[in-house]
Coordinates of C-alpha atoms in Angstrom, one line a residue:
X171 CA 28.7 24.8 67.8
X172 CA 32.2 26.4 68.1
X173 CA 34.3 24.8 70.8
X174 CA 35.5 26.8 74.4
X175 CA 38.4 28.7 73.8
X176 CA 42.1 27.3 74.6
X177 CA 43.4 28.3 78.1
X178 CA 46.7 28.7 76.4
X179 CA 48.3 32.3 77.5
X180 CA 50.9 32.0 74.6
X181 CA 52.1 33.6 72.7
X182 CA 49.5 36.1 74.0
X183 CA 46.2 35.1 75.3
X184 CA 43.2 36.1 77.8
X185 CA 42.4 33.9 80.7
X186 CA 39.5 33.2 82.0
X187 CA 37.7 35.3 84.4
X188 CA 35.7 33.6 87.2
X189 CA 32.7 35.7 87.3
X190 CA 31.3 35.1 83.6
X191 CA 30.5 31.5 82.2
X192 CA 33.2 29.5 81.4
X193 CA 32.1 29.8 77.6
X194 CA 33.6 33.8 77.4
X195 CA 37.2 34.3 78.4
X196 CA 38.4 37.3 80.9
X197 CA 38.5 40.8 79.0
X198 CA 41.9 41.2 80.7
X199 CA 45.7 39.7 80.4
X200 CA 46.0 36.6 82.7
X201 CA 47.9 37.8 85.7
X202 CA 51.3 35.1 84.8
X203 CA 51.3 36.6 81.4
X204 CA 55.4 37.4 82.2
X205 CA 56.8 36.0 79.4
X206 CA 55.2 38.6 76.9
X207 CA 55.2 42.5 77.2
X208 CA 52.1 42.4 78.6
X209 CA 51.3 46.5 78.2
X210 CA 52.2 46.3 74.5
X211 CA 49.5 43.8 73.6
X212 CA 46.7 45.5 76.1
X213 CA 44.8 48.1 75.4
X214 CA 43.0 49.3 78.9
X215 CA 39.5 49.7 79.5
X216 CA 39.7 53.2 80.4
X217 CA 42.3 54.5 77.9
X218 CA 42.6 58.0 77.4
X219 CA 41.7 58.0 74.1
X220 CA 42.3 61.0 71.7
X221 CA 39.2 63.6 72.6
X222 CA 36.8 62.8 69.9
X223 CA 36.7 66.2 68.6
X224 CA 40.1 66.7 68.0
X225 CA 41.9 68.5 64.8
X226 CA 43.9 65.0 64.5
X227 CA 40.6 63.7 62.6
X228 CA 40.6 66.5 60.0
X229 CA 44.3 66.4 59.6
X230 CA 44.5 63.0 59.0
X231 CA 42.2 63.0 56.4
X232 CA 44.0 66.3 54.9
X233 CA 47.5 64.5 54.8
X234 CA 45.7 61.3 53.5
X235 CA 43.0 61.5 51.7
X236 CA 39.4 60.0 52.7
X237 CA 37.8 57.1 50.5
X238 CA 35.1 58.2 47.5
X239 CA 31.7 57.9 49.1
X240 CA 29.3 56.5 47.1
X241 CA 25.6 57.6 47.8
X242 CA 24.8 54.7 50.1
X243 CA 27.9 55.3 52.4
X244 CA 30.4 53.0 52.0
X245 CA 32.8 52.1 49.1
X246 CA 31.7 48.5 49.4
X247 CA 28.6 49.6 46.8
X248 CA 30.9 50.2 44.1
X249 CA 30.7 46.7 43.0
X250 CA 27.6 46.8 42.0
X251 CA 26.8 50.0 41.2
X252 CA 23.5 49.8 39.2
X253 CA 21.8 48.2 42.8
X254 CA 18.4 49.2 43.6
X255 CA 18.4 50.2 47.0
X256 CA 14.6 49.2 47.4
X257 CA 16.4 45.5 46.7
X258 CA 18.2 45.4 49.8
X259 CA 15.7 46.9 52.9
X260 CA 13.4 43.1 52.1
X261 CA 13.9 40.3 54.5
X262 CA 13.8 37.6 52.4
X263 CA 16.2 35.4 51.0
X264 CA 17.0 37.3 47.7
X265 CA 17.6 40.4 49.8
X266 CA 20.0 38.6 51.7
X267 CA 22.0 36.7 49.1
X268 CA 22.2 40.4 47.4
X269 CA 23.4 41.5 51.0
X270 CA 26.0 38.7 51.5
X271 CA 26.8 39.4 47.4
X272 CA 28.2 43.2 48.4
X273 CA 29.4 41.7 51.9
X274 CA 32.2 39.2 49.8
X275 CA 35.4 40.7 49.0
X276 CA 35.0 44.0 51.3
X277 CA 37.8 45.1 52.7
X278 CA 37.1 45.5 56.8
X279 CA 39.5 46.2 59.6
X280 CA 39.0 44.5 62.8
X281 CA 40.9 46.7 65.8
X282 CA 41.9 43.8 68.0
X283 CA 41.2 40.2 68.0
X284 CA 40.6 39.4 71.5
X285 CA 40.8 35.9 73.4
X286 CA 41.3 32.6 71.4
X287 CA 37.6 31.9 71.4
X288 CA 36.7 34.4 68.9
X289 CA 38.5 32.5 66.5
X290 CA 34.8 30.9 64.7
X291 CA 34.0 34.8 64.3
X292 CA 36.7 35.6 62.0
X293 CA 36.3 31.9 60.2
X294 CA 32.6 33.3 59.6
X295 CA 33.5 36.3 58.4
X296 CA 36.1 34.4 56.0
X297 CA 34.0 32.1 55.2
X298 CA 31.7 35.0 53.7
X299 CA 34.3 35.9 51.8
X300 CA 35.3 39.3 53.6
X301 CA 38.8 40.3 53.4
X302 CA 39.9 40.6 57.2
X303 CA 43.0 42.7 58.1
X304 CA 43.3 42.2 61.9
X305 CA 45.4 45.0 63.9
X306 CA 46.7 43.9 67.3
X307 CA 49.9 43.2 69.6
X308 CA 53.1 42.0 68.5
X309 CA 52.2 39.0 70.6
X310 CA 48.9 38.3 69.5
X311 CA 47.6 35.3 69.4
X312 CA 46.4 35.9 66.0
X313 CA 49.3 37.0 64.3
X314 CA 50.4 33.3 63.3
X315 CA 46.7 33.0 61.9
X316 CA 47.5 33.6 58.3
X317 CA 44.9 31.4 56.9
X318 CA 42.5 33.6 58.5
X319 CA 43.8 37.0 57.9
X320 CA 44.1 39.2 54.3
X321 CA 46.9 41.5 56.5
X322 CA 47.8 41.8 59.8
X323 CA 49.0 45.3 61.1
X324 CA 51.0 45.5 64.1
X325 CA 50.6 47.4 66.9
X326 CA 52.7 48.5 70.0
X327 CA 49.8 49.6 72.6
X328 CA 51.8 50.6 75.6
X329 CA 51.9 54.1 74.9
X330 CA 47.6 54.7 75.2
X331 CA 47.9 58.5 75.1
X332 CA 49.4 58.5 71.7
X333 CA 48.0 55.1 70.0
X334 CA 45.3 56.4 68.0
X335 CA 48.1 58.0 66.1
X336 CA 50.6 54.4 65.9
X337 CA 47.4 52.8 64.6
X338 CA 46.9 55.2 61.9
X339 CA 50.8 55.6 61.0
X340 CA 50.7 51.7 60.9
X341 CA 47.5 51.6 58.7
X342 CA 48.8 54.2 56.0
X343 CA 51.9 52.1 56.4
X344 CA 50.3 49.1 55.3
X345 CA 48.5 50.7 52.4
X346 CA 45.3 49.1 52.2
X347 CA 41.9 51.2 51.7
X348 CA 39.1 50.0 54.4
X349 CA 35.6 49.5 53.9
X350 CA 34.9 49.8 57.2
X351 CA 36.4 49.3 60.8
X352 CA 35.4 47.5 63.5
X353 CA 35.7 45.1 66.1
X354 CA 34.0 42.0 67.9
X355 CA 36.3 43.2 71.6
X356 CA 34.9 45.2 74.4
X357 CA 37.9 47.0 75.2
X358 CA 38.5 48.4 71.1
X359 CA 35.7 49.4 70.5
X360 CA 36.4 53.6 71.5
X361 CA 39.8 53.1 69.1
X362 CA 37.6 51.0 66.3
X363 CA 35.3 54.1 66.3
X364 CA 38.6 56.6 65.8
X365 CA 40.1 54.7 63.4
X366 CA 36.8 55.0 61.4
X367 CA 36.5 58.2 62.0
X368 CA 40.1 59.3 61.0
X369 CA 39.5 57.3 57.7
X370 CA 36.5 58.9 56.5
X371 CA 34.5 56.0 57.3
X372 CA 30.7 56.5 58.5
X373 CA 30.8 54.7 61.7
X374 CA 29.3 54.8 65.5
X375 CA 30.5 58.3 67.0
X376 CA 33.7 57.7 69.5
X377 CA 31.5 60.1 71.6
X378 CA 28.7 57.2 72.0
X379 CA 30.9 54.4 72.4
X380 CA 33.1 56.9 75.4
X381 CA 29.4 57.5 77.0
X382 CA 28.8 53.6 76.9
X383 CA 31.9 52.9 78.2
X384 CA 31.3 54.9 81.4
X385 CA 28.7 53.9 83.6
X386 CA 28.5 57.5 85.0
X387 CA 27.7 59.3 81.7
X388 CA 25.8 56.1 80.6
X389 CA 23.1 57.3 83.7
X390 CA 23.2 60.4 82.6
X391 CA 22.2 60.3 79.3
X392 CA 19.3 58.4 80.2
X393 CA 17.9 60.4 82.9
X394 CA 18.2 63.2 80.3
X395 CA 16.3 61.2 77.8
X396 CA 13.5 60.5 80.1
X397 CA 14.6 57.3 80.6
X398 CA 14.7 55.7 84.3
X399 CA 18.1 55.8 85.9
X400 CA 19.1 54.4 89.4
X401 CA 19.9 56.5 92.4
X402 CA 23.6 56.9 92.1
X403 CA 26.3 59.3 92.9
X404 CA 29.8 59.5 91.9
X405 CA 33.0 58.8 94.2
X406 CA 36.0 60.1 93.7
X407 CA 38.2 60.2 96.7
X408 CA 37.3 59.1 100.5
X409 CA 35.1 62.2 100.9
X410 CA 32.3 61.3 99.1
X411 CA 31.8 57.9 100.6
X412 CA 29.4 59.0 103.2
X413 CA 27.2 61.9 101.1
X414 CA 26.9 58.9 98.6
X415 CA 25.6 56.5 101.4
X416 CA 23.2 58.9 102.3
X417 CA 21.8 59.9 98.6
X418 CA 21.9 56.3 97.7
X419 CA 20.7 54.2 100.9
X420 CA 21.2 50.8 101.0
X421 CA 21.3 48.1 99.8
X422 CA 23.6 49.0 97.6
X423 CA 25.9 48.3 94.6
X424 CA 29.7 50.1 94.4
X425 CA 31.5 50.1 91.2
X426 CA 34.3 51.7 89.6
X427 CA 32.9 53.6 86.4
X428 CA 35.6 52.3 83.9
X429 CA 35.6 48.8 85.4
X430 CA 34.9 45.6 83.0
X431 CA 34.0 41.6 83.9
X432 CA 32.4 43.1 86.9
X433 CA 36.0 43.3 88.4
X434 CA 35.4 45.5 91.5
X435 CA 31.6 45.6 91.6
X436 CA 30.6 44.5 95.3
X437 CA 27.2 44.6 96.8
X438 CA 27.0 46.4 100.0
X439 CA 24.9 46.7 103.0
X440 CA 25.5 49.5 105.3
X441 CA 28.3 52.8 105.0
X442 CA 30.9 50.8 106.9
X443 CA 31.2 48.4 104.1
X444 CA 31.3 50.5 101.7
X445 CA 34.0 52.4 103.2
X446 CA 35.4 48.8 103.4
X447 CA 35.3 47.6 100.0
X448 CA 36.1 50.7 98.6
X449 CA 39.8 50.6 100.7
X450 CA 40.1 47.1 99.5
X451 CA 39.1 47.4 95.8
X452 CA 41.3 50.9 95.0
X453 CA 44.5 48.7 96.5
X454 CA 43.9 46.3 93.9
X455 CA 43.3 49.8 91.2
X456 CA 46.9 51.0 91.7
X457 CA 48.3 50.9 88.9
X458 CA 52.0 49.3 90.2
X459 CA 50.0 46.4 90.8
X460 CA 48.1 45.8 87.0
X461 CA 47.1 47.8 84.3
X462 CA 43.8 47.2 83.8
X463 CA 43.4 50.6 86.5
X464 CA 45.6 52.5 84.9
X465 CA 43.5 55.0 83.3
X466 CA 40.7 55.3 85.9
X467 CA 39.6 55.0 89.5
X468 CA 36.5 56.6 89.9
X469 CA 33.6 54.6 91.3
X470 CA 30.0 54.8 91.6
X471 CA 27.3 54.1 94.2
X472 CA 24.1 52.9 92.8
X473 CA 21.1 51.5 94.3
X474 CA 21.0 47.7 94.3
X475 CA 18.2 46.2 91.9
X476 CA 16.4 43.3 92.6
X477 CA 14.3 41.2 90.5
X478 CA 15.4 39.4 87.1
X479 CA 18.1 39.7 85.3
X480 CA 18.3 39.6 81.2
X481 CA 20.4 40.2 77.5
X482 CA 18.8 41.7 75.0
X483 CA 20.9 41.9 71.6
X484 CA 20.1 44.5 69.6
X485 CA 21.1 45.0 65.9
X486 CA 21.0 49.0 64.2
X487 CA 21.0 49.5 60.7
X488 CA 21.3 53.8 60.6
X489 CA 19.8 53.7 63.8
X490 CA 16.7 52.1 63.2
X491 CA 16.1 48.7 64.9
X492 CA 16.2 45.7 62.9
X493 CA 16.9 43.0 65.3
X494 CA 16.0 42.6 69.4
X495 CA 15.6 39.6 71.0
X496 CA 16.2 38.7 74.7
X497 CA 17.8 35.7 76.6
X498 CA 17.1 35.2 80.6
X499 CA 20.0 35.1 82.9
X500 CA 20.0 32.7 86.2
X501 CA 20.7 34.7 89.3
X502 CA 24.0 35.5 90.0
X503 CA 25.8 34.3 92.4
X504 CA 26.2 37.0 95.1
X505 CA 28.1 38.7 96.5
X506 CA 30.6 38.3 93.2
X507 CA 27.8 38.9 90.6
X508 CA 29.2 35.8 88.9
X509 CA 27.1 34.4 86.7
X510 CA 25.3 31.3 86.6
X511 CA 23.4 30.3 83.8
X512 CA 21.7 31.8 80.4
X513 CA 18.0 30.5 79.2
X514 CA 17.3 31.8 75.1
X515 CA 14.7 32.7 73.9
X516 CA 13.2 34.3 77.1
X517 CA 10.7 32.3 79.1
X518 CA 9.5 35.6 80.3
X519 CA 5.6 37.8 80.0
X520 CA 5.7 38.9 76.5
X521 CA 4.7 42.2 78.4
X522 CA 7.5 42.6 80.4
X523 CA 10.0 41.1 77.8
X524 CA 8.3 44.2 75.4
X525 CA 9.6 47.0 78.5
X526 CA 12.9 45.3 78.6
X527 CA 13.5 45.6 74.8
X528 CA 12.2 48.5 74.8
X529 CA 14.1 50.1 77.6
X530 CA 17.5 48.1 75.5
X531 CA 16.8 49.9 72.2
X532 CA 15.6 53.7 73.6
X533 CA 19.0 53.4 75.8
X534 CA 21.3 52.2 72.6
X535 CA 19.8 55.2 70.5
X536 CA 20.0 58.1 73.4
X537 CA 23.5 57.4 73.7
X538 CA 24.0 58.0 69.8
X539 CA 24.7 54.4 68.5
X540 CA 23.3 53.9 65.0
X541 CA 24.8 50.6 63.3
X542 CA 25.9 46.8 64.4
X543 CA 25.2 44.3 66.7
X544 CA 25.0 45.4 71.0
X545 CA 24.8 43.4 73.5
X546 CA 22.8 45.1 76.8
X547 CA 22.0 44.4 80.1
X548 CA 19.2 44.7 82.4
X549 CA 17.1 43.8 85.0
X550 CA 13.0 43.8 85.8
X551 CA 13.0 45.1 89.4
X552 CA 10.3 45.7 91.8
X553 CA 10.4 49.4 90.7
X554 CA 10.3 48.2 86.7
X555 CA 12.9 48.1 84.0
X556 CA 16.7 49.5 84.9
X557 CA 19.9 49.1 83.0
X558 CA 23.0 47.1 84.0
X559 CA 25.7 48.3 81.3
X560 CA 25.6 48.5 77.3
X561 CA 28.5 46.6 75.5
X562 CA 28.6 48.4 72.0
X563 CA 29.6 44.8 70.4
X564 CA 28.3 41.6 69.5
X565 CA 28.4 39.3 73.1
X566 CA 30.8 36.5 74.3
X567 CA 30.5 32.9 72.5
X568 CA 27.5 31.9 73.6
X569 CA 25.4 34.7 72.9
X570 CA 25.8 34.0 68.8
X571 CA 24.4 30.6 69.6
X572 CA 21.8 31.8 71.3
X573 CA 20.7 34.0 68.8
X574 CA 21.8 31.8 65.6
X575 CA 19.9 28.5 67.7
X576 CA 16.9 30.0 68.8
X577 CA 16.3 32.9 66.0
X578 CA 18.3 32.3 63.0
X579 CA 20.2 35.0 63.1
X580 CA 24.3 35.3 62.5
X581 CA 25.3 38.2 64.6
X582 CA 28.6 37.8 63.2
X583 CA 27.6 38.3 59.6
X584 CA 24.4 40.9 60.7
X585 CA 27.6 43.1 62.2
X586 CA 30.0 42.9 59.3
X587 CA 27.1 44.1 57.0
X588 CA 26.2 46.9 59.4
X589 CA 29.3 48.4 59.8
X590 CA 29.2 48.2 56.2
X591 CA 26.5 50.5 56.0
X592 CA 24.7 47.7 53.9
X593 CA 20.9 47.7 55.2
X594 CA 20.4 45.1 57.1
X595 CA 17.3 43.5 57.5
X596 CA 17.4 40.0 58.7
X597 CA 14.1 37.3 58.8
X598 CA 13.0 36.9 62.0
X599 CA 10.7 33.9 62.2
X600 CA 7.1 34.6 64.3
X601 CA 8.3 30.9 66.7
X602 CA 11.8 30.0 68.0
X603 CA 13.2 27.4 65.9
X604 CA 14.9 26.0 68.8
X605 CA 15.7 26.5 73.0
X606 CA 18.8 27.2 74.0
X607 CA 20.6 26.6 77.5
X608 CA 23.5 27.1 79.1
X609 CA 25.1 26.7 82.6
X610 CA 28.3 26.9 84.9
X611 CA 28.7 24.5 87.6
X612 CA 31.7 26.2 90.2
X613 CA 33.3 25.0 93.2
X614 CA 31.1 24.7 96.1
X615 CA 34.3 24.7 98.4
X616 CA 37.5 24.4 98.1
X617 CA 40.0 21.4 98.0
X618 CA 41.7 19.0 95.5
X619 CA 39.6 18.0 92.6
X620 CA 39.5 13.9 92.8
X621 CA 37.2 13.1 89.7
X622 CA 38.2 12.7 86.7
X623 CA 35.9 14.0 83.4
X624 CA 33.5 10.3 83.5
X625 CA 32.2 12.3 86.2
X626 CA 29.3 13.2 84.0
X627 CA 29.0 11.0 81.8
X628 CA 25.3 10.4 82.3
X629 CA 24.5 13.5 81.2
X630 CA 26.1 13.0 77.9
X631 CA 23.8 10.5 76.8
X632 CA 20.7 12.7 77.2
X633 CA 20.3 13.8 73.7
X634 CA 19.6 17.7 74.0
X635 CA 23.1 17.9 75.8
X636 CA 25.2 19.7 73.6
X637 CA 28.6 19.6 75.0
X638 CA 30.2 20.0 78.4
X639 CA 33.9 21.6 78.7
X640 CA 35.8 20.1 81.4
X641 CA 37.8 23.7 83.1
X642 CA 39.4 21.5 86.0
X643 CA 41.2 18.0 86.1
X644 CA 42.1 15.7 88.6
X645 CA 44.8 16.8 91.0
X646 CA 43.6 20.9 90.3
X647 CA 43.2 23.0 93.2
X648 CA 40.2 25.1 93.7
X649 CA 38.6 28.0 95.2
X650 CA 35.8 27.3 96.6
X651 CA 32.3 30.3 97.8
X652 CA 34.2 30.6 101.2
X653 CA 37.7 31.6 100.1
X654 CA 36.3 34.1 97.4
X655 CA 34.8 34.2 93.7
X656 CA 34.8 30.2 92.9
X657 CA 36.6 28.6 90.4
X658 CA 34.8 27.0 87.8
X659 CA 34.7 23.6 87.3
X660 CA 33.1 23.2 84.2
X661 CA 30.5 24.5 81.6
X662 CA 27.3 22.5 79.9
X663 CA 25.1 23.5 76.5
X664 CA 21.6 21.8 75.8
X665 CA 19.6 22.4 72.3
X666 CA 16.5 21.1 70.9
X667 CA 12.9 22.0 69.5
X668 CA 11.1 21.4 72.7
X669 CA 11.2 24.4 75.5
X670 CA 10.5 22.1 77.9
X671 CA 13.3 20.0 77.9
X672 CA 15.7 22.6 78.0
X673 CA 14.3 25.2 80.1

């Protein structure tokens, strides 16, 4: 079970952010990160990323060169170019040691590394025998990591209008030729999808992963493809605060479209709030005060959902479903939406857990996605099956365990081979092979914490208890429910065969 990430911020690392469980770090640079040039290691939610239908594609490739396509898609074939592809579309385990055969020595680029606890992804992928280049900031944490690495390209990202080009510049630079290009990070995966694109490389369009990347479009999409949608309406400036009150009703949820951690997303119960919040969250947007903002301040209204929350991880292999299974969430923690606790496999109907994945897999495919591992949000509401949010990558740490624990199944290595274009096709058994929880215990209040980590040390004898990470220490201050979002105090995993122990 790979251990919590470090809370170390140097040389460059991501801290944690109070609203997801303490296993997954914050998708943004801690806020004492002074010592580093923050902006040239960050690369902003809401970018403006080259227009995906630009000339700069084309040209690239003209001035370059693009890599010989074999017929299956992807230069990783030609070592064994004799293969049957009727050999590789089996589940069982000859298809997949032919699989993993093509997966060693590929030659994949990974756009961005992302927090410290990613670090047993790229150990997996080495461990595979894939030849990892990472690109990231001149800080990165992983820059020192040259056990892990084949290459490491640097790259300076404070200048977002015109990275796509320093990436490329620093790729041809570098002088290797990619099999693919990817990443495992929320906030890459628009510039992954360029970079692919600009190579040559059959990848997910940057016009899918822009759509899932805002929440606006995202609603769109799938009210054109038949698919249900919230009530929502856009806000840009003070003006459309009250038409949206009055389209929307109440309660409901206010949210700024290129937000990410569920930084800014507030539950509100009348117009005077959300004229409230709204004041309150663009202060904290401008972008004198971080960069996170600095690309986007556009919110949305949306109708509040009640009812059950769930994560369905879906895997695409040329956008046909190959993998879908769903975890259930504990009930966040309101008004913060922070979350509480994760149950895998699902405990839920087999009826309704059907709609969910259903309503997971339509959504991925409407917006144009076609390979690799996504991780999507939802809820079953009074009114039936809505969407949260699509993350076009593989989820935070303990979504691989859930997954590899409960199913069998290595997202890490299930992604690689996707954005390989290799056809993926993983055995899924017909029972779990084990239960799977997870929970974060926060501050209740605030104060002084007085206990030192024997506090539970009760629950460590109890067999199924995995581990527990200790986030606070004697002596730490902490936030507590009625100063704000609460710190937490510490994170617990329990495992075994029987689903009543665990759940």
């Amino acid at each position: 079970l790979p251990s919590p990430p470090a809370m170390s911020s140097i040389p460059f690392d991501l801290s944690i952010n109070k609203r997801h469980l303490p296993s997954a770090q914050d998708e943004a640079p801690p806020s004492d990160a002074v010592a580093c040039s923050m902006t040239s290691n960050y690369l902003p939610a809401a970018m403006a990323h080259t227009p995906a239908n630009s000339t700069f594609f084309s040209d690239y490739q003209e001035k370059h060169g693009t890599p010989t396509q074999s017929p299956f898609f992807s230069p990783v074939f030609s070592h064994l170019p004799d293969i049957d592809p009727a050999k590789l579309r089996g589940s069982g385990e000859k298809e997949q040691a032919l699989r993993r055969k093509l997966l060693r020595q590929s030659r994949i680029l990974i756009v961005q590394g992302g927090y410290s606890g990613k670090r047993f992804i790229y150990e997996r992928l080495k461990e595979l025998g894939v030849k990892v280049t990472m690109m990231d900031g001149p800080d990165s944490v992983w820059k020192t990591e040259t056990d892990l690495f084949d290459g490491f390209i640097t790259v300076d990202f404070s200048d977002y209008e015109s990275v796509l080009h320093t990436a490329m510049d620093a790729i041809a630079e570098h002088g290797t030729k990619f099999d693919a290009a990817t990443t495992y990070y929320e906030d890459a995966v628009p510039l992954a999808a360029r970079i692919a694109r600009a190579l040559g490389i059959e990848s997910n369009p940057p016009e899918a992963c822009d759509k899932a990347r805002n929440k606006h479009t995202t609603r769109k999409v799938m009210g054109e493809a038949g698919l249900p949608v919230p009530k929502f309406y856009s806000i840009f400036t003070e003006e459309d605060l009250h038409p949206a009150c009055e389209v929307v009703g109440f309660p409901a949820i206010l949210k700024p479209v290129f937000g990410l951690a569920s930084f800014g997303v507030i539950k509100c119960g009348s117009t005077e709030e959300v004229i409230e919040k709204y004041a309150q969250v663009k202060e904290e947007m401008k972008t004198s005060t971080g960069i996170v903002w600095s690309q986007g301040t556009q919110f949305v209204l949306e109708e509040y959902y009640d009812g059950d929350e769930f994560d369905v991880d879906v895997l695409l292999s040329d956008g046909t479903v190959a993998y879908a299974k769903m975890s259930d969430n504990f009930a966040c923690w309101e008004p913060w939406f922070q979350e509480t606790g994760t149950l895998s496999p699902s405990a839920y109907p087999e009826d309704k857990q059907k709609e969910v994945i259903k309503l997971a897999c339509d959504t991925a495919l409407a917006l144009g996605f076609k390979w690799g591992v996504f991780h999507i949000e939802l809820k079953y509401t009074s009114r039936g099956v809505r969407l949260i949010e699509v993350n076009a990558r593989m989820g935070g740490v303990s979504v691989w365990d859930c997954n590899k624990r409960a199913w069998g199944i290595d997202l890490v290595e299930e992604h690689a081979m996707a954005s390989l274009k290799i056809p993926v096709c993983p055995a899924i058994p017909d029972t779990p092979l084990e239960y799977f929880g997870e929970v974060g215990i926060n501050a209740p209040y605030s104060g002084i914490v007085t206990s030192n980590e024997n506090w539970l040390a009760f629950a460590k004898e109890n067999p199924i208890v995995l581990a527990i990470h200790f986030l606070k220490k004697r002596g730490d201050h902490v936030v507590g429910a009625e100063k704000g979002v609460p710190d937490w105090l510490l994170g617990k995993r329990v495992g075994g065969k029987k689903k009543e122990e665990n759940f």
